[in-house]
Amino acid sequence: MSPGNSRLKAYIKSWRRLTWVTKYPVLIFCDRDKLTVQWEEEIRKAAGPLKLFFYTVDYNLNEDLVYGFETQVYWPTIQFSFNKYRGYLFCSQFFGYEVYRHPALSRVQYMLRLDDDINVPPNGSHFDIFEDMHTRGKRVGWVQW
């Protein structure tokens, strides 16, 4: 998550509509260079009863990926605006691989990804996806609002 995103606080407030979320920790991974005390306080205020834990990550891309985009070696016919999409590429790299190696998740059984663009609808949800997955013996699940 990127500090300074004006929509972010509204989205986090909407997560409180998931009444079962207060039973679980909410881990927030954010850019090490952008986390400030003020931003963390604003997010905690928006989160209300949610149990937040902040973890900073280095905003670095895989060197091979950077080389490929900067030189167009991998996709020579595509005119790619590397700097414009750098944040999206980092997010994809992080959530596609690195997050699963993060020490904060070493003992986690289930994970629900709540991005900074996930807005829970006003009626919310009383359906605890983790309890349902545990009861059914499932390893993968999702909820669509």
PDB file of C-alpha atoms in Angstrom:
ATOM      1  CA  MET A   1       0.000   0.000   0.000  1.00  0.00           C
ATOM      2  CA  SER A   2       1.173   3.447  -0.764  1.00  0.00           C
ATOM      3  CA  PRO A   3       0.878   6.202   1.826  1.00  0.00           C
ATOM      4  CA  GLY A   4      -0.927   9.286   0.634  1.00  0.00           C
ATOM      5  CA  ASN A   5      -3.584   7.436  -1.332  1.00  0.00           C
ATOM      6  CA  SER A   6      -6.734   9.455  -0.626  1.00  0.00           C
ATOM      7  CA  ARG A   7      -9.020   6.463  -1.252  1.00  0.00           C
ATOM      8  CA  LEU A   8      -7.109   4.207   1.098  1.00  0.00           C
ATOM      9  CA  LYS A   9      -8.715   5.313   4.366  1.00  0.00           C
ATOM     10  CA  ALA A  10     -12.218   4.893   2.930  1.00  0.00           C
ATOM     11  CA  TYR A  11     -11.370   1.392   1.752  1.00  0.00           C
ATOM     12  CA  ILE A  12      -9.953   0.421   5.131  1.00  0.00           C
ATOM     13  CA  LYS A  13     -13.087   1.736   6.832  1.00  0.00           C
ATOM     14  CA  SER A  14     -15.106  -0.482   4.486  1.00  0.00           C
ATOM     15  CA  TRP A  15     -13.136  -3.550   5.631  1.00  0.00           C
ATOM     16  CA  ARG A  16     -14.737  -3.085   9.054  1.00  0.00           C
ATOM     17  CA  ARG A  17     -17.990  -4.239   7.425  1.00  0.00           C
ATOM     18  CA  LEU A  18     -16.485  -7.711   7.383  1.00  0.00           C
ATOM     19  CA  THR A  19     -17.536  -8.349  10.961  1.00  0.00           C
ATOM     20  CA  TRP A  20     -15.419 -11.482  11.256  1.00  0.00           C
ATOM     21  CA  VAL A  21     -12.194  -9.658  10.310  1.00  0.00           C
ATOM     22  CA  THR A  22     -11.774  -8.331  13.857  1.00  0.00           C
ATOM     23  CA  LYS A  23     -10.941 -11.902  14.941  1.00  0.00           C
ATOM     24  CA  TYR A  24      -7.811 -11.902  12.803  1.00  0.00           C
ATOM     25  CA  PRO A  25      -4.699  -9.758  12.422  1.00  0.00           C
ATOM     26  CA  VAL A  26      -4.528  -7.477   9.385  1.00  0.00           C
ATOM     27  CA  LEU A  27      -0.993  -7.313   8.037  1.00  0.00           C
ATOM     28  CA  ILE A  28      -0.167  -4.227   6.004  1.00  0.00           C
ATOM     29  CA  PHE A  29       2.844  -4.371   3.705  1.00  0.00           C
ATOM     30  CA  CYS A  30       4.021  -0.932   2.645  1.00  0.00           C
ATOM     31  CA  ASP A  31       6.952   0.790   1.013  1.00  0.00           C
ATOM     32  CA  ARG A  32       9.771   1.253   3.533  1.00  0.00           C
ATOM     33  CA  ASP A  33      10.637   4.681   2.136  1.00  0.00           C
ATOM     34  CA  LYS A  34       7.090   6.050   2.446  1.00  0.00           C
ATOM     35  CA  LEU A  35       5.868   4.841   5.845  1.00  0.00           C
ATOM     36  CA  THR A  36       5.575   7.731   8.303  1.00  0.00           C
ATOM     37  CA  VAL A  37       4.251   7.915  11.850  1.00  0.00           C
ATOM     38  CA  GLN A  38       1.481  10.262  10.696  1.00  0.00           C
ATOM     39  CA  TRP A  39       0.360   7.909   7.910  1.00  0.00           C
ATOM     40  CA  GLU A  40       0.344   4.915  10.263  1.00  0.00           C
ATOM     41  CA  GLU A  41      -1.766   6.860  12.794  1.00  0.00           C
ATOM     42  CA  GLU A  42      -4.268   7.857  10.082  1.00  0.00           C
ATOM     43  CA  ILE A  43      -4.596   4.248   8.932  1.00  0.00           C
ATOM     44  CA  ARG A  44      -5.052   2.985  12.506  1.00  0.00           C
ATOM     45  CA  LYS A  45      -7.783   5.565  13.077  1.00  0.00           C
ATOM     46  CA  ALA A  46      -9.582   4.497   9.881  1.00  0.00           C
ATOM     47  CA  ALA A  47      -9.245   0.821  10.824  1.00  0.00           C
ATOM     48  CA  GLY A  48     -11.002   1.224  14.164  1.00  0.00           C
ATOM     49  CA  PRO A  49     -11.145  -2.192  15.881  1.00  0.00           C
ATOM     50  CA  LEU A  50      -9.060  -4.011  13.271  1.00  0.00           C
ATOM     51  CA  LYS A  51      -5.778  -5.383  14.618  1.00  0.00           C
ATOM     52  CA  LEU A  52      -3.171  -3.844  12.316  1.00  0.00           C
ATOM     53  CA  PHE A  53       0.446  -4.880  11.949  1.00  0.00           C
ATOM     54  CA  PHE A  54       2.679  -2.861   9.619  1.00  0.00           C
ATOM     55  CA  TYR A  55       5.549  -4.470   7.731  1.00  0.00           C
ATOM     56  CA  THR A  56       7.812  -2.476   5.480  1.00  0.00           C
ATOM     57  CA  VAL A  57       9.154  -3.901   2.251  1.00  0.00           C
ATOM     58  CA  ASP A  58      11.849  -2.665  -0.080  1.00  0.00           C
ATOM     59  CA  TYR A  59      10.381  -1.301  -3.263  1.00  0.00           C
ATOM     60  CA  ASN A  60      12.812  -3.094  -5.554  1.00  0.00           C
ATOM     61  CA  LEU A  61      12.142  -5.051  -8.701  1.00  0.00           C
ATOM     62  CA  ASN A  62      13.949  -8.166  -9.848  1.00  0.00           C
ATOM     63  CA  GLU A  63      17.060  -7.027 -11.778  1.00  0.00           C
ATOM     64  CA  ASP A  64      16.264  -9.254 -14.767  1.00  0.00           C
ATOM     65  CA  LEU A  65      12.773  -7.796 -14.978  1.00  0.00           C
ATOM     66  CA  VAL A  66      14.107  -4.237 -14.817  1.00  0.00           C
ATOM     67  CA  TYR A  67      16.694  -4.989 -17.505  1.00  0.00           C
ATOM     68  CA  GLY A  68      14.033  -6.499 -19.750  1.00  0.00           C
ATOM     69  CA  PHE A  69      11.727  -3.516 -19.484  1.00  0.00           C
ATOM     70  CA  GLU A  70      14.433  -0.880 -19.763  1.00  0.00           C
ATOM     71  CA  THR A  71      16.036  -2.455 -22.827  1.00  0.00           C
ATOM     72  CA  GLN A  72      12.892  -3.936 -24.396  1.00  0.00           C
ATOM     73  CA  VAL A  73      14.817  -7.216 -24.742  1.00  0.00           C
ATOM     74  CA  TYR A  74      11.842  -9.351 -23.718  1.00  0.00           C
ATOM     75  CA  TRP A  75       9.164  -7.442 -25.608  1.00  0.00           C
ATOM     76  CA  PRO A  76      10.957  -5.496 -28.350  1.00  0.00           C
ATOM     77  CA  THR A  77       7.785  -4.578 -30.241  1.00  0.00           C
ATOM     78  CA  ILE A  78       6.005  -3.064 -27.257  1.00  0.00           C
ATOM     79  CA  GLN A  79       6.658   0.550 -26.379  1.00  0.00           C
ATOM     80  CA  PHE A  80       6.451   0.219 -22.626  1.00  0.00           C
ATOM     81  CA  SER A  81       6.348   3.135 -20.203  1.00  0.00           C
ATOM     82  CA  PHE A  82       8.469   1.498 -17.515  1.00  0.00           C
ATOM     83  CA  ASN A  83       8.395   4.280 -14.925  1.00  0.00           C
ATOM     84  CA  LYS A  84       4.626   4.680 -15.220  1.00  0.00           C
ATOM     85  CA  TYR A  85       3.995   1.029 -14.361  1.00  0.00           C
ATOM     86  CA  ARG A  86       6.879   0.438 -11.952  1.00  0.00           C
ATOM     87  CA  GLY A  87       4.579   0.338  -8.893  1.00  0.00           C
ATOM     88  CA  TYR A  88       2.217  -2.133 -10.541  1.00  0.00           C
ATOM     89  CA  LEU A  89       5.149  -4.352 -11.531  1.00  0.00           C
ATOM     90  CA  PHE A  90       6.492  -4.317  -7.978  1.00  0.00           C
ATOM     91  CA  CYS A  91       3.066  -5.193  -6.591  1.00  0.00           C
ATOM     92  CA  SER A  92       2.726  -8.082  -9.044  1.00  0.00           C
ATOM     93  CA  GLN A  93       6.198  -9.373  -8.195  1.00  0.00           C
ATOM     94  CA  PHE A  94       5.609  -9.035  -4.455  1.00  0.00           C
ATOM     95  CA  PHE A  95       2.177 -10.662  -4.318  1.00  0.00           C
ATOM     96  CA  GLY A  96       3.052 -13.270  -6.918  1.00  0.00           C
ATOM     97  CA  TYR A  97       6.050 -14.611  -5.046  1.00  0.00           C
ATOM     98  CA  GLU A  98       7.813 -12.595  -2.346  1.00  0.00           C
ATOM     99  CA  VAL A  99       4.882 -12.259   0.059  1.00  0.00           C
ATOM    100  CA  TYR A 100       4.883 -16.016   0.590  1.00  0.00           C
ATOM    101  CA  ARG A 101       8.476 -15.865   1.830  1.00  0.00           C
ATOM    102  CA  HIS A 102       7.875 -12.922   4.183  1.00  0.00           C
ATOM    103  CA  PRO A 103       8.580 -13.887   7.836  1.00  0.00           C
ATOM    104  CA  ALA A 104       5.288 -12.313   8.968  1.00  0.00           C
ATOM    105  CA  LEU A 105       3.396 -15.015   7.071  1.00  0.00           C
ATOM    106  CA  SER A 106       5.506 -17.992   8.140  1.00  0.00           C
ATOM    107  CA  ARG A 107       2.826 -19.368  10.486  1.00  0.00           C
ATOM    108  CA  VAL A 108      -0.278 -18.214   8.617  1.00  0.00           C
ATOM    109  CA  GLN A 109      -2.776 -20.901   7.594  1.00  0.00           C
ATOM    110  CA  TYR A 110      -5.017 -18.732   5.420  1.00  0.00           C
ATOM    111  CA  MET A 111      -4.583 -15.368   3.760  1.00  0.00           C
ATOM    112  CA  LEU A 112      -7.108 -12.931   2.300  1.00  0.00           C
ATOM    113  CA  ARG A 113      -5.658 -10.179   0.168  1.00  0.00           C
ATOM    114  CA  LEU A 114      -7.321  -6.823   0.813  1.00  0.00           C
ATOM    115  CA  ASP A 115      -5.774  -4.415  -1.660  1.00  0.00           C
ATOM    116  CA  ASP A 116      -6.104  -0.657  -1.376  1.00  0.00           C
ATOM    117  CA  ASP A 117      -8.784  -0.823  -4.075  1.00  0.00           C
ATOM    118  CA  ILE A 118     -11.007  -3.403  -2.351  1.00  0.00           C
ATOM    119  CA  ASN A 119     -14.199  -1.747  -1.152  1.00  0.00           C
ATOM    120  CA  VAL A 120     -16.569  -3.934   0.862  1.00  0.00           C
ATOM    121  CA  PRO A 121     -20.214  -3.191  -0.044  1.00  0.00           C
ATOM    122  CA  PRO A 122     -22.485  -1.446   2.511  1.00  0.00           C
ATOM    123  CA  ASN A 123     -24.257  -4.668   3.512  1.00  0.00           C
ATOM    124  CA  GLY A 124     -20.861  -6.149   4.347  1.00  0.00           C
ATOM    125  CA  SER A 125     -20.402  -9.813   4.971  1.00  0.00           C
ATOM    126  CA  HIS A 126     -20.910 -12.007   7.992  1.00  0.00           C
ATOM    127  CA  PHE A 127     -19.499 -14.984   6.087  1.00  0.00           C
ATOM    128  CA  ASP A 128     -16.140 -15.948   7.613  1.00  0.00           C
ATOM    129  CA  ILE A 129     -14.208 -17.344   4.685  1.00  0.00           C
ATOM    130  CA  PHE A 130     -11.467 -18.726   6.954  1.00  0.00           C
ATOM    131  CA  GLU A 131     -13.922 -20.681   9.119  1.00  0.00           C
ATOM    132  CA  ASP A 132     -15.616 -22.024   5.997  1.00  0.00           C
ATOM    133  CA  MET A 133     -12.321 -23.124   4.455  1.00  0.00           C
ATOM    134  CA  HIS A 134     -11.274 -24.788   7.705  1.00  0.00           C
ATOM    135  CA  THR A 135     -14.604 -26.610   8.074  1.00  0.00           C
ATOM    136  CA  ARG A 136     -14.507 -27.840   4.480  1.00  0.00           C
ATOM    137  CA  GLY A 137     -10.810 -28.703   4.547  1.00  0.00           C
ATOM    138  CA  LYS A 138     -10.087 -26.327   1.655  1.00  0.00           C
ATOM    139  CA  ARG A 139      -6.784 -24.624   0.955  1.00  0.00           C
ATOM    140  CA  VAL A 140      -7.989 -22.034  -1.561  1.00  0.00           C
ATOM    141  CA  GLY A 141     -11.152 -19.952  -1.506  1.00  0.00           C
ATOM    142  CA  TRP A 142     -12.546 -16.568  -2.420  1.00  0.00           C
ATOM    143  CA  VAL A 143     -15.452 -14.257  -1.807  1.00  0.00           C
ATOM    144  CA  GLN A 144     -16.985 -12.091  -4.493  1.00  0.00           C
ATOM    145  CA  TRP A 145     -19.184  -9.184  -3.455  1.00  0.00           C
TER     146      TRP A 145
END
